[in-house]
JSON list of C-alpha atoms in Angstrom, two decimals:
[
{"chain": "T", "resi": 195, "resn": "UNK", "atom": "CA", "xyz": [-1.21, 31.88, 86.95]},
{"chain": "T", "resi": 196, "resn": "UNK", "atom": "CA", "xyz": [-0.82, 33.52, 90.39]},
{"chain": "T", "resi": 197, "resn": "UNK", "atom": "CA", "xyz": [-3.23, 31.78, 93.00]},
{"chain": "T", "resi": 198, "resn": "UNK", "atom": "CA", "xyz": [-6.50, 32.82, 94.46]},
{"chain": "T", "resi": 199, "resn": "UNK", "atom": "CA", "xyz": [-5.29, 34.98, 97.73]},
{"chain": "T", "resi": 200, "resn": "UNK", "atom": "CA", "xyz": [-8.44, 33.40, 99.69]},
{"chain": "T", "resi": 201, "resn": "UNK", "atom": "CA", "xyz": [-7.31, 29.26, 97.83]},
{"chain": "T", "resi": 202, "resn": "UNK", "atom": "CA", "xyz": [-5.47, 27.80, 101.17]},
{"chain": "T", "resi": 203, "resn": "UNK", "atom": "CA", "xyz": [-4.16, 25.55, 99.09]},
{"chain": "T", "resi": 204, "resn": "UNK", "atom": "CA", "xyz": [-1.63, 27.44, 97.21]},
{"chain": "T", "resi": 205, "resn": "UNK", "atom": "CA", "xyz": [0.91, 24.91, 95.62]},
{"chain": "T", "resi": 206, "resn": "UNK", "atom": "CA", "xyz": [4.13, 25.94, 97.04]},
{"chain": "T", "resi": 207, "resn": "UNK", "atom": "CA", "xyz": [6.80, 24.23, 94.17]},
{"chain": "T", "resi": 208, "resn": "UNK", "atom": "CA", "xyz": [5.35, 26.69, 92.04]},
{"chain": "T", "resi": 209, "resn": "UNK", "atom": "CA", "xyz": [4.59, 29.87, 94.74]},
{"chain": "T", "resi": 210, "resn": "UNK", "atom": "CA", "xyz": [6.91, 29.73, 97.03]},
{"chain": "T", "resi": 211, "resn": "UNK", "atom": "CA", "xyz": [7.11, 33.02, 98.08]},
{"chain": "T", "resi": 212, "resn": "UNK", "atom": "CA", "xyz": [3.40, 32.95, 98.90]},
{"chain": "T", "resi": 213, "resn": "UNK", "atom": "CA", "xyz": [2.35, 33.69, 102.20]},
{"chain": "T", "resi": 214, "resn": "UNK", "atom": "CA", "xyz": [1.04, 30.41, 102.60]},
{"chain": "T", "resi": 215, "resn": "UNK", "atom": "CA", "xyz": [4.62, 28.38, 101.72]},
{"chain": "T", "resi": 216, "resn": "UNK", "atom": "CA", "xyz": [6.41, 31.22, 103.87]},
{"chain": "T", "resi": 217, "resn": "UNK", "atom": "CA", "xyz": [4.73, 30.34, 107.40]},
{"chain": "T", "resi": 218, "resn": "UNK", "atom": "CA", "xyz": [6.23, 27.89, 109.82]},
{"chain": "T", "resi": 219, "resn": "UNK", "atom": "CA", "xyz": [3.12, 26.33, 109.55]},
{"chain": "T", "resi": 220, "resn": "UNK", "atom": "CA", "xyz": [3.41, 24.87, 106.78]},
{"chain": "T", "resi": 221, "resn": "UNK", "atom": "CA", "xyz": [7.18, 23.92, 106.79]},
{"chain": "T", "resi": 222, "resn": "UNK", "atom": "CA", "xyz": [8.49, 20.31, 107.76]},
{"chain": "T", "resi": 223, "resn": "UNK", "atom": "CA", "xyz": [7.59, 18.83, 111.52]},
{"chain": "T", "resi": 224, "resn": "UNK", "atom": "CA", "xyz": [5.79, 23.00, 112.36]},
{"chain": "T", "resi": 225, "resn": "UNK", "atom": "CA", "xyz": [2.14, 21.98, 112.10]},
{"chain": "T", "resi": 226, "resn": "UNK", "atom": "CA", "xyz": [1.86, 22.54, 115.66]},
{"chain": "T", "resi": 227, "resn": "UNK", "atom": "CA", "xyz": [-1.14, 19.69, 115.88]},
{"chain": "T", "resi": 228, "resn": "UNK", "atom": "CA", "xyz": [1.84, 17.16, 116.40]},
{"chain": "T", "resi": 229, "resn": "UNK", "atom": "CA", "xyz": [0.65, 15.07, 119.55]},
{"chain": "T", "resi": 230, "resn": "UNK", "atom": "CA", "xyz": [3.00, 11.81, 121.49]},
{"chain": "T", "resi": 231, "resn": "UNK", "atom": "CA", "xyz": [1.95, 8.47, 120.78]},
{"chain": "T", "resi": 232, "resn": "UNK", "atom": "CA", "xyz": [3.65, 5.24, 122.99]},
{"chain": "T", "resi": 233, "resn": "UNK", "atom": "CA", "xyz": [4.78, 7.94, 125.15]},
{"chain": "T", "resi": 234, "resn": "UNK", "atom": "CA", "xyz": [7.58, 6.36, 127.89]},
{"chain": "T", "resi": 235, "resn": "UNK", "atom": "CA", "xyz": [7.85, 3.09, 125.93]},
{"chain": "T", "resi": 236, "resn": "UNK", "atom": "CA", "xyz": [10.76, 2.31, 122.95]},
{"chain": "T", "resi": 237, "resn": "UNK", "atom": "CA", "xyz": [7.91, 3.05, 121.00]},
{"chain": "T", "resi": 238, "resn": "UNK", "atom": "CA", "xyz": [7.34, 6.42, 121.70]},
{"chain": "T", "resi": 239, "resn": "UNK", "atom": "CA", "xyz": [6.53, 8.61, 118.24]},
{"chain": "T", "resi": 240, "resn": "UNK", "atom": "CA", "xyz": [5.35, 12.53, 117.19]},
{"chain": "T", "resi": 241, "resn": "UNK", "atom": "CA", "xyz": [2.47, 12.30, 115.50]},
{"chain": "T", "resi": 242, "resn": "UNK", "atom": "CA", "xyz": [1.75, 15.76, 113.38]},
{"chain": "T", "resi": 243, "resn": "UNK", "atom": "CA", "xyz": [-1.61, 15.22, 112.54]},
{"chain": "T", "resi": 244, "resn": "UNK", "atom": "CA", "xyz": [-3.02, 12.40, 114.52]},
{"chain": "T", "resi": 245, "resn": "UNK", "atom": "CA", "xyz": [-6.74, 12.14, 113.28]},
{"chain": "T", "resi": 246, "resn": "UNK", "atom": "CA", "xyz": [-5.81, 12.04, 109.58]},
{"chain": "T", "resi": 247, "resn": "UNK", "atom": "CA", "xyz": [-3.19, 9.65, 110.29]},
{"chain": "T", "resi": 248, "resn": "UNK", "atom": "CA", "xyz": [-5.36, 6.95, 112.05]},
{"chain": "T", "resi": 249, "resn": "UNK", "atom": "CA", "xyz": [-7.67, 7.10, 109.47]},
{"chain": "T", "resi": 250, "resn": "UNK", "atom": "CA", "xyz": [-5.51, 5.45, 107.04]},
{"chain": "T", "resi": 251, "resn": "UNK", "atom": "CA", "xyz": [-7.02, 2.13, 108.46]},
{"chain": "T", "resi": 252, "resn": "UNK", "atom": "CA", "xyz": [-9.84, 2.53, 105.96]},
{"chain": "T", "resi": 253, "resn": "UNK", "atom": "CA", "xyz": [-6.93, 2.20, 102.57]},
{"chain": "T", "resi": 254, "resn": "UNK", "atom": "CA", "xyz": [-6.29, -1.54, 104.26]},
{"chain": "T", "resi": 255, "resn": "UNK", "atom": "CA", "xyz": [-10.02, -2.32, 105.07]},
{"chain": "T", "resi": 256, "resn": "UNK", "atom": "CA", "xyz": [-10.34, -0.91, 100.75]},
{"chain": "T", "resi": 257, "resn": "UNK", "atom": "CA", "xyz": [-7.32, -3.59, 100.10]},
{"chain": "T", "resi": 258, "resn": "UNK", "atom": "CA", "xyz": [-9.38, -6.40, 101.97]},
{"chain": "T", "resi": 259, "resn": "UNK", "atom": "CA", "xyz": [-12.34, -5.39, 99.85]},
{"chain": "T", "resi": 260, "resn": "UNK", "atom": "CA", "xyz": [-11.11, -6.03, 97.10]},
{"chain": "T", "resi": 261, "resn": "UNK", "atom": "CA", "xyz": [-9.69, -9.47, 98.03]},
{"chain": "T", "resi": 262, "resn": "UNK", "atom": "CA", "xyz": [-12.98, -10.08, 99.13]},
{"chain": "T", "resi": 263, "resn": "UNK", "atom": "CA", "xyz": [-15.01, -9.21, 96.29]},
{"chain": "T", "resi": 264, "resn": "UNK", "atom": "CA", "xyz": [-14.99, -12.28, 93.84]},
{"chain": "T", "resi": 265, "resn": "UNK", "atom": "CA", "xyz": [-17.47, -11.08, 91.03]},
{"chain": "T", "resi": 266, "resn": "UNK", "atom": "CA", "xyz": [-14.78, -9.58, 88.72]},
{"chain": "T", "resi": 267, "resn": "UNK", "atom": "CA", "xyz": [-14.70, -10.62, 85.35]},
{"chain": "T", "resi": 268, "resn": "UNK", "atom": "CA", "xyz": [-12.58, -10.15, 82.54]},
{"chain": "T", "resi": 269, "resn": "UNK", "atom": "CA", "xyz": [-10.12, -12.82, 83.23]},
{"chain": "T", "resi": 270, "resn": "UNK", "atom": "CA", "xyz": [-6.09, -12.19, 83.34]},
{"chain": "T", "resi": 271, "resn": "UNK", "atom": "CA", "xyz": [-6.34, -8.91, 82.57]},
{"chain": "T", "resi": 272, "resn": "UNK", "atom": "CA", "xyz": [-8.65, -8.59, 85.92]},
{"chain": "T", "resi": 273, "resn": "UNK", "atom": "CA", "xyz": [-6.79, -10.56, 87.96]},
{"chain": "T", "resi": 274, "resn": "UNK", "atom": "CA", "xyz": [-3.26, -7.75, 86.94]},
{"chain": "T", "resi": 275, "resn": "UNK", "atom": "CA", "xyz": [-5.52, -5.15, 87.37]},
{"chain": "T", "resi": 276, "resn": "UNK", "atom": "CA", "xyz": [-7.20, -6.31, 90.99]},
{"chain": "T", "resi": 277, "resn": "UNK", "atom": "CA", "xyz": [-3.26, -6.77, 92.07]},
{"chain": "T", "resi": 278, "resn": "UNK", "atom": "CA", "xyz": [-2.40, -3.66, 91.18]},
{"chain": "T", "resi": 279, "resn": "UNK", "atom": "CA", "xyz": [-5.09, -1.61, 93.33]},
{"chain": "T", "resi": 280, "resn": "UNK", "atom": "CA", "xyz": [-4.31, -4.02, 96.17]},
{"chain": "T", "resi": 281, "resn": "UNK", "atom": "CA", "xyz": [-0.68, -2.84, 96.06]},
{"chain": "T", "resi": 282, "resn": "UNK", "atom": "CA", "xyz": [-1.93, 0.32, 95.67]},
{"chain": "T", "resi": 283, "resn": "UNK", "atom": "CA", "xyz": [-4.09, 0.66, 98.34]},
{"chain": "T", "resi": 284, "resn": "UNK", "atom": "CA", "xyz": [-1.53, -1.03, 100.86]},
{"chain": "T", "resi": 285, "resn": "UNK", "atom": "CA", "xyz": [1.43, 1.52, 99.71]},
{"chain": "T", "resi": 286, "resn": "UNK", "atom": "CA", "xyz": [-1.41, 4.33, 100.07]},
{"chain": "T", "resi": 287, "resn": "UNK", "atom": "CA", "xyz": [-2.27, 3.36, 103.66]},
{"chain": "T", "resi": 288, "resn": "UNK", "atom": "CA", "xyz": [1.33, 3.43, 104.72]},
{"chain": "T", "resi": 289, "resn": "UNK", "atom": "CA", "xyz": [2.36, 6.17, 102.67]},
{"chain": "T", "resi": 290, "resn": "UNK", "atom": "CA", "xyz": [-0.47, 8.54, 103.62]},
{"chain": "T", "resi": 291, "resn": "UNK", "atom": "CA", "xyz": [0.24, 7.63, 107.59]},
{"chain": "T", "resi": 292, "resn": "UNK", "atom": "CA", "xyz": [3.88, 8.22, 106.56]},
{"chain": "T", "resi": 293, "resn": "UNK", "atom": "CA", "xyz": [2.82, 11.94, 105.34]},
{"chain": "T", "resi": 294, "resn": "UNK", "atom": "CA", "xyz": [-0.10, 12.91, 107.73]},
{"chain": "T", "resi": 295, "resn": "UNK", "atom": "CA", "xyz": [2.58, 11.01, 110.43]},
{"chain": "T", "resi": 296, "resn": "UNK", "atom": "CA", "xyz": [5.86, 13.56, 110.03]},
{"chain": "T", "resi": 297, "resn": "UNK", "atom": "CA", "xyz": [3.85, 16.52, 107.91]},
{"chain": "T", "resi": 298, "resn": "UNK", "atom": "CA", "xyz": [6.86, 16.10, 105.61]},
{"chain": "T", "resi": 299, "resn": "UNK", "atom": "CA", "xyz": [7.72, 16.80, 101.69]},
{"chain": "T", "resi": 300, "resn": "UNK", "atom": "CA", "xyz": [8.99, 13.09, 101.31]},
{"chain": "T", "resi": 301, "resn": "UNK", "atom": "CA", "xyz": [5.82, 11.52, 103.50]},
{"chain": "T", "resi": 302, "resn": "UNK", "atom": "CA", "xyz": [3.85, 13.91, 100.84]},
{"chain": "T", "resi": 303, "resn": "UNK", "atom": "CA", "xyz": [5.80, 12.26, 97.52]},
{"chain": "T", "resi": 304, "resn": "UNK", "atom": "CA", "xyz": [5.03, 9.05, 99.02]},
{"chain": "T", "resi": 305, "resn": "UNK", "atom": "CA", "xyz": [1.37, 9.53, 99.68]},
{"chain": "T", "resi": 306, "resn": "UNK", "atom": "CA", "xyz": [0.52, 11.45, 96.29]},
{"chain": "T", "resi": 307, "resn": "UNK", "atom": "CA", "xyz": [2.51, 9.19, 94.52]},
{"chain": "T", "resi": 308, "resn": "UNK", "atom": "CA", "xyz": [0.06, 6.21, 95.73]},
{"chain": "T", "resi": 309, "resn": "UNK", "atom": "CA", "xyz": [-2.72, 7.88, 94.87]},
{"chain": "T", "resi": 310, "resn": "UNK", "atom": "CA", "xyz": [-1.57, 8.60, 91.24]},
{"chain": "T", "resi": 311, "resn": "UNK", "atom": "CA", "xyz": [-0.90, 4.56, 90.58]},
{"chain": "T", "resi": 312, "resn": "UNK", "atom": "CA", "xyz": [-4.53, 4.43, 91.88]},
{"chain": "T", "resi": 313, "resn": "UNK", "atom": "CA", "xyz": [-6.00, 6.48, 89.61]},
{"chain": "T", "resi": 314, "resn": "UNK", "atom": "CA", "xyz": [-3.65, 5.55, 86.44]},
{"chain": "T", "resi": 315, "resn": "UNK", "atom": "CA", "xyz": [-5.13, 1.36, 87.51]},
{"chain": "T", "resi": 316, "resn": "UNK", "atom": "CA", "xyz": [-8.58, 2.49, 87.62]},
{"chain": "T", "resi": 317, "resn": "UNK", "atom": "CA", "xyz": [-7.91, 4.40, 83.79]},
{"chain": "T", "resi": 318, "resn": "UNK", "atom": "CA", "xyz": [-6.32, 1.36, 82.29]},
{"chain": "T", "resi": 319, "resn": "UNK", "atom": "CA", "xyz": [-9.08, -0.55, 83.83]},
{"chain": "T", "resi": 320, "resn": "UNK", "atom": "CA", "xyz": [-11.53, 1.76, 81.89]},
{"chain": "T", "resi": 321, "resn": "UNK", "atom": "CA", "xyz": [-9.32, 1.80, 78.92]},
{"chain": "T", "resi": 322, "resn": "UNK", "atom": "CA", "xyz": [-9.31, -2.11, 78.47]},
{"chain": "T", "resi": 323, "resn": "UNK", "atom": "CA", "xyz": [-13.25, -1.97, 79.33]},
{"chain": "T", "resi": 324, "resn": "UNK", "atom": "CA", "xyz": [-14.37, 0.35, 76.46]},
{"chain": "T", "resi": 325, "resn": "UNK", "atom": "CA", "xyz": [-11.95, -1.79, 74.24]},
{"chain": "T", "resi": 326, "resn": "UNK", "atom": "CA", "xyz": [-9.31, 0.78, 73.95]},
{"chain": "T", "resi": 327, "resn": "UNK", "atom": "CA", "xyz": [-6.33, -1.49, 75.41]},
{"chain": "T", "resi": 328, "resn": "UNK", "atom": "CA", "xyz": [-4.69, -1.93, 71.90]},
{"chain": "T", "resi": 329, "resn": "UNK", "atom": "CA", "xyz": [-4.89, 1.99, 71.30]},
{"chain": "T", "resi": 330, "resn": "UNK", "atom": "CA", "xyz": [-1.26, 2.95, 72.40]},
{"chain": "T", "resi": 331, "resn": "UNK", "atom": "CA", "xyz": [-2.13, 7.02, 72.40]},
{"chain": "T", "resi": 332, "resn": "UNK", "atom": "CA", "xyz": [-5.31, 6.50, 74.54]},
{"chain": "T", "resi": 333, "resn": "UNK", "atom": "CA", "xyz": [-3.57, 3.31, 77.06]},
{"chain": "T", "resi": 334, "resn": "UNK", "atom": "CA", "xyz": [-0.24, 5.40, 77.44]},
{"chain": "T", "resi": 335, "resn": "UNK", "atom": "CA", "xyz": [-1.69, 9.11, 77.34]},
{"chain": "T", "resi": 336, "resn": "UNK", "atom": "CA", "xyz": [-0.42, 10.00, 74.26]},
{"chain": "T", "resi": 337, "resn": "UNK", "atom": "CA", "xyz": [2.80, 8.88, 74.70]},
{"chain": "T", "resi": 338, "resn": "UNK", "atom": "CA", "xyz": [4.27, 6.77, 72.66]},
{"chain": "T", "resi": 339, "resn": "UNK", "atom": "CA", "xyz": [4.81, 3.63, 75.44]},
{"chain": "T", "resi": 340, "resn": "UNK", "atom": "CA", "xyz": [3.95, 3.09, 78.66]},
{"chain": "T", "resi": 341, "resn": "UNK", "atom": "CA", "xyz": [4.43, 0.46, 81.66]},
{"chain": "T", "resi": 342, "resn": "UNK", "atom": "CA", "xyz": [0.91, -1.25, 82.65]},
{"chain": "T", "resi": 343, "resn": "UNK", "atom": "CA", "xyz": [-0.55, -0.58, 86.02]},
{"chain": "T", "resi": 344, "resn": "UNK", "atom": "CA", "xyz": [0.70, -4.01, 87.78]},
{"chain": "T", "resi": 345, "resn": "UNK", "atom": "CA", "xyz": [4.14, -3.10, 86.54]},
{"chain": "T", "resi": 346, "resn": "UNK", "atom": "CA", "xyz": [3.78, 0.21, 87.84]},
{"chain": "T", "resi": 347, "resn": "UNK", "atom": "CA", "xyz": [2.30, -1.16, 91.46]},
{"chain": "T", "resi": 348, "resn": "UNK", "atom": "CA", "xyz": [5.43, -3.04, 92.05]}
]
C-alpha cells in the first residue's frame, strides 16, 4: 500500500523513493537541529536532536520506579518479569539518546528494538495474568516456541 502523501511518517525500508526518504533531511547526521554539547572540552559531542535526547532521563526515573514499587505479586514469575522491564527501560534510555543523539539508522534499531522487548514483557505479563502462560500459540504468538521476556532482556 502506497502511503498517505500528507502521513510524514512514510516508512522509508519500504518507500524509499518517497519524497520523504529522498531529502537530506531525513538521511544520517542531516537533521539540521544538530546543536554542540561540552563544546572546547574532550568531551565535546553533536547532538542532532537535543530536546528529545535529554528527555530520555524519564526511561531511568521509569527503571527506578519500578525498583521502587514493592506491591507486585505473583511471585517468581514477577520477580523475571519486573527484571526484564528494568533492563528494558535502562537499554531504552540509552538506546533512544543513542538514536535522537546521532539521528542514525543503527541509533534507530537500537531504540525500536527496546521498545519492542517492552511491549513483548508487558504481553507475557498479561499472558501469565489471564492464565494463558501454558498456551504455547497465545505466549509465543503463534509460533511454535519462543524465548521468555527476561531471556529476551539480556
Amino acid at each position: 500500500q502506497f502511503p498517505n502523501s500528507r502521513d510524514p511518517w512514510v516508512n522509508c525500508i519500504d518507500h524509499p523513493n518517497h519524497e520523504r526518504c529522498r531529502s537530506s533531511q531525513y538521511e544520517e547526521g542531516q537533521s539540521e537541529k544538530a546543536e554542540v554539547f561540552g563544546s572546547g572540552t574532550i568531551r565535546e559531542m553533536v547532538i542532532e536532536e537535543p530536546c528529545n535526547y535529554a528527555s530520555n532521563i524519564a526511561y531511568y526515573r521509569g527503571a527506578l520506579r519500578i525498583c521502587e514499587y514493592d506491591q507486585w505479586s505473583g511471585g517468581e514469575s514477577n520477580i523475571a518479569t519486573r527484571n526484564a522491564l528494568k533492563r528494558s527501560f535502562m537499554a531504552l534510555g540509552s538506546g533512544s539518546a543513542f538514536m535522537h543523539g546521532s539521528n542514525t539508522k543503527l541509533g534507530q534499531a537500537f531504540d525500536v528494538m527496546s521498545i519492542a522487548v517492552i511491549a513483548y514483557t508487558s504481553y507475557e505479563s498479561l499472558i501469565t495474568a489471564i492464565g494463558g502462560s501454558s498456551n504455547t500459540f497465545l505466549r509465543c504468538l503463534g509460533a511454535e516456541s519462543c524465548s521468555s521476556a527476561e531471556e529476551v532482556a539480556r
